[in-house]
């Protein structure tokens, strides 16, 4: 069942009006599931299960403490910090020029968007203009990175389902096959498979190699032709549908109160997309149709991410045809580590990363190093929804719900 | 003079039964051959390198061709691949998982974070290399290493196991031309003939970096 992003965007207003308003329990001090994290009334009869920090399905080093009654989860509390690498402190120690490769390792599945958020915050602080060609290249890279990130998510998510799909590794192998082709494109462009260091203050570091646009369009066409195969493997599978439909339902109001963003929020029917509301890079020159779904359950998140892949491929293909000529750097070349010295002040920039609103707040005191650099990772806020989603579900569903939120622990722990 | 081990009843049994020593040798060979060619890998993946580990196990490179299988339980595995940054909070868990693995077992440190801590080395929460608390057999450098490099690391581990069976110490043959190719201009801290004045000058250059002082000495 291929969900068309275009059709969804056109009918979003009408559907939102019909949406039944589900009353949400108030999130007050009494209902806060974090307050009594270590003990609560009636705890003695329950079994405590620690899931993680090493578990093949926790997508990293997340630890979930689950209180179980039989197989039913009564209470769940996530414990973070197993990958705390002190990135924000490290950014204070390094100069602005040296910072870009550091944030690559934060959200290691979508390095391009991490660099983009940081570099855009520095540019806002310094007040430098980015040439149009560089903005186009940034947008193309960010959109292809979104496809690669969602492909990896789809593969691991199918892997989490395991044997229920009759050999869960099938979708994983297919998805990583396509992802490798996107990584090849990035390798051709930047020389690196993974941590690109493509964005630079004032522009991008690498110009398009000869023939890259042809390769990119070929890859985009191939992936676009193959996503329906994966959809037919998953959406048409009754086991997949029964394991995802109606599971892990988030109400739109609760999602907004928790600070969810990106596909997790758009799956609740909230049309919030920073690419349209605050267009950055070259998004003001192209129409972006956000994929929307209304159920707010695991299946809706899956639908939104698959629809976003089509949309990202469309945006990237449309932009690569019209890349304007011109320079790729808007300032004089950076030659020393202390070349960038923004005036004292602060700047906040948020972009729509594959996981949601990725923010970067920088405070400068006029020195070549930032005084403070705060990152707002979307995964951290997605994990905050777990204590609300998990109670009442069974253990196999815990894995599915956790996977559907697409958390990256490197980003959440920083 | 006979060694104590010769008094063991099992050895006396081997001495008495004709042909048993040969059979045991063959069985030992078979076991080693099996261990070498059926490495079951426990992925201790924490961060970026885990994604490249997945890429190595997935469709393009398909590490299973070399006899490896990725398993989620340490009790079934022979090789632990430490892929990613190990923090102070995670290190006791890694050690516990390493102790849960049955002998014989090997470890591969994948990526510069697992080898030395990389640029997180000086951060308060990061362990500067997993070999500070557990043994490591093969180091695969890179940030992250490409999947090809990990496959090469697995092949080298097999080489090491093969060498251990033959009773020879595992020494990679030195290529003099490679040593001249990669030797940096500045002598490393471990080089015995390093001039201490260079260390002082380097420290000074780092401290003066703000003032634009870049006195990089050449030895």
PDB file of N, CA and C in Angstrom, chain A residues 363-394:
ATOM      1  N   UNK A 363      26.682  30.048  22.170  1.00  0.00           N
ATOM      2  CA  UNK A 363      26.973  31.332  22.803  1.00  0.00           C
ATOM      3  C   UNK A 363      28.429  31.646  22.522  1.00  0.00           C
ATOM      4  N   UNK A 364      28.668  32.856  22.056  1.00  0.00           N
ATOM      5  CA  UNK A 364      30.038  33.256  21.740  1.00  0.00           C
ATOM      6  C   UNK A 364      30.456  34.410  22.638  1.00  0.00           C
ATOM      7  N   UNK A 365      31.729  34.399  23.055  1.00  0.00           N
ATOM      8  CA  UNK A 365      32.252  35.546  23.802  1.00  0.00           C
ATOM      9  C   UNK A 365      33.316  36.276  22.987  1.00  0.00           C
ATOM     10  N   UNK A 366      33.312  36.083  21.680  1.00  0.00           N
ATOM     11  CA  UNK A 366      34.261  36.787  20.835  1.00  0.00           C
ATOM     12  C   UNK A 366      35.566  36.062  20.617  1.00  0.00           C
ATOM     13  N   UNK A 367      35.761  34.946  21.297  1.00  0.00           N
ATOM     14  CA  UNK A 367      36.997  34.185  21.144  1.00  0.00           C
ATOM     15  C   UNK A 367      36.805  33.149  20.020  1.00  0.00           C
ATOM     16  N   UNK A 368      37.883  32.524  19.568  1.00  0.00           N
ATOM     17  CA  UNK A 368      37.706  31.527  18.500  1.00  0.00           C
ATOM     18  C   UNK A 368      37.065  30.231  18.951  1.00  0.00           C
ATOM     19  N   UNK A 369      36.698  30.123  20.232  1.00  0.00           N
ATOM     20  CA  UNK A 369      36.020  28.925  20.708  1.00  0.00           C
ATOM     21  C   UNK A 369      34.644  29.304  21.235  1.00  0.00           C
ATOM     22  N   UNK A 370      33.636  28.457  21.028  1.00  0.00           N
ATOM     23  CA  UNK A 370      32.322  28.790  21.584  1.00  0.00           C
ATOM     24  C   UNK A 370      32.347  28.749  23.109  1.00  0.00           C
ATOM     25  N   UNK A 371      31.622  29.687  23.701  1.00  0.00           N
ATOM     26  CA  UNK A 371      31.538  29.689  25.163  1.00  0.00           C
ATOM     27  C   UNK A 371      30.656  28.543  25.638  1.00  0.00           C
ATOM     28  N   UNK A 372      29.584  28.302  24.905  1.00  0.00           N
ATOM     29  CA  UNK A 372      28.683  27.192  25.236  1.00  0.00           C
ATOM     30  C   UNK A 372      28.047  26.726  23.949  1.00  0.00           C
ATOM     31  N   UNK A 373      27.869  25.436  23.834  1.00  0.00           N
ATOM     32  CA  UNK A 373      27.230  24.891  22.643  1.00  0.00           C
ATOM     33  C   UNK A 373      26.269  23.810  23.100  1.00  0.00           C
ATOM     34  N   UNK A 374      24.983  24.062  22.953  1.00  0.00           N
ATOM     35  CA  UNK A 374      23.971  23.102  23.404  1.00  0.00           C
ATOM     36  C   UNK A 374      23.311  22.497  22.185  1.00  0.00           C
ATOM     37  N   UNK A 375      23.207  21.191  22.195  1.00  0.00           N
ATOM     38  CA  UNK A 375      22.526  20.508  21.097  1.00  0.00           C
ATOM     39  C   UNK A 375      21.183  19.999  21.609  1.00  0.00           C
ATOM     40  N   UNK A 376      20.179  20.100  20.761  1.00  0.00           N
ATOM     41  CA  UNK A 376      18.849  19.603  21.120  1.00  0.00           C
ATOM     42  C   UNK A 376      18.571  18.371  20.262  1.00  0.00           C
ATOM     43  N   UNK A 377      18.846  17.181  20.804  1.00  0.00           N
ATOM     44  CA  UNK A 377      18.682  15.990  19.987  1.00  0.00           C
ATOM     45  C   UNK A 377      17.239  15.502  19.989  1.00  0.00           C
ATOM     46  N   UNK A 378      16.686  15.202  18.831  1.00  0.00           N
ATOM     47  CA  UNK A 378      15.303  14.708  18.808  1.00  0.00           C
ATOM     48  C   UNK A 378      15.137  13.334  19.457  1.00  0.00           C
ATOM     49  N   UNK A 379      16.173  12.504  19.418  1.00  0.00           N
ATOM     50  CA  UNK A 379      16.030  11.159  19.985  1.00  0.00           C
ATOM     51  C   UNK A 379      15.803  11.205  21.488  1.00  0.00           C
ATOM     52  N   UNK A 380      16.434  12.174  22.143  1.00  0.00           N
ATOM     53  CA  UNK A 380      16.307  12.293  23.590  1.00  0.00           C
ATOM     54  C   UNK A 380      14.858  12.512  23.974  1.00  0.00           C
ATOM     55  N   UNK A 381      14.174  13.348  23.203  1.00  0.00           N
ATOM     56  CA  UNK A 381      12.781  13.638  23.516  1.00  0.00           C
ATOM     57  C   UNK A 381      11.874  12.483  23.100  1.00  0.00           C
ATOM     58  N   UNK A 382      12.286  11.755  22.055  1.00  0.00           N
ATOM     59  CA  UNK A 382      11.491  10.584  21.661  1.00  0.00           C
ATOM     60  C   UNK A 382      11.532   9.523  22.753  1.00  0.00           C
ATOM     61  N   UNK A 383      12.697   9.394  23.410  1.00  0.00           N
ATOM     62  CA  UNK A 383      12.802   8.386  24.463  1.00  0.00           C
ATOM     63  C   UNK A 383      11.952   8.746  25.668  1.00  0.00           C
ATOM     64  N   UNK A 384      11.682  10.041  25.836  1.00  0.00           N
ATOM     65  CA  UNK A 384      10.852  10.454  26.958  1.00  0.00           C
ATOM     66  C   UNK A 384       9.429   9.938  26.835  1.00  0.00           C
ATOM     67  N   UNK A 385       9.041   9.526  25.633  1.00  0.00           N
ATOM     68  CA  UNK A 385       7.680   9.013  25.453  1.00  0.00           C
ATOM     69  C   UNK A 385       7.544   7.571  25.924  1.00  0.00           C
ATOM     70  N   UNK A 386       8.665   6.883  26.118  1.00  0.00           N
ATOM     71  CA  UNK A 386       8.586   5.453  26.429  1.00  0.00           C
ATOM     72  C   UNK A 386       7.787   5.143  27.695  1.00  0.00           C
ATOM     73  N   UNK A 387       7.982   5.876  28.818  1.00  0.00           N
ATOM     74  CA  UNK A 387       7.211   5.542  30.017  1.00  0.00           C
ATOM     75  C   UNK A 387       5.714   5.699  29.824  1.00  0.00           C
ATOM     76  N   UNK A 388       5.298   6.492  28.834  1.00  0.00           N
ATOM     77  CA  UNK A 388       3.873   6.647  28.574  1.00  0.00           C
ATOM     78  C   UNK A 388       3.358   5.562  27.633  1.00  0.00           C
ATOM     79  N   UNK A 389       4.260   5.055  26.776  1.00  0.00           N
ATOM     80  CA  UNK A 389       3.809   4.116  25.737  1.00  0.00           C
ATOM     81  C   UNK A 389       3.845   2.672  26.205  1.00  0.00           C
ATOM     82  N   UNK A 390       4.843   2.334  27.038  1.00  0.00           N
ATOM     83  CA  UNK A 390       5.084   0.917  27.299  1.00  0.00           C
ATOM     84  C   UNK A 390       4.109   0.276  28.278  1.00  0.00           C
ATOM     85  N   UNK A 391       3.649   0.937  29.357  1.00  0.00           N
ATOM     86  CA  UNK A 391       2.752   0.249  30.281  1.00  0.00           C
ATOM     87  C   UNK A 391       1.511  -0.301  29.590  1.00  0.00           C
ATOM     88  N   UNK A 392       1.213  -1.564  29.891  1.00  0.00           N
ATOM     89  CA  UNK A 392       0.054  -2.199  29.287  1.00  0.00           C
ATOM     90  C   UNK A 392       0.393  -3.048  28.082  1.00  0.00           C
ATOM     91  N   UNK A 393       1.602  -2.914  27.558  1.00  0.00           N
ATOM     92  CA  UNK A 393       1.977  -3.726  26.407  1.00  0.00           C
ATOM     93  C   UNK A 393       2.754  -4.953  26.883  1.00  0.00           C
ATOM     94  N   UNK A 394       3.019  -5.859  25.953  1.00  0.00           N
ATOM     95  CA  UNK A 394       3.783  -7.053  26.301  1.00  0.00           C
ATOM     96  C   UNK A 394       5.241  -6.872  25.861  1.00  0.00           C
TER      97      UNK A 394
END
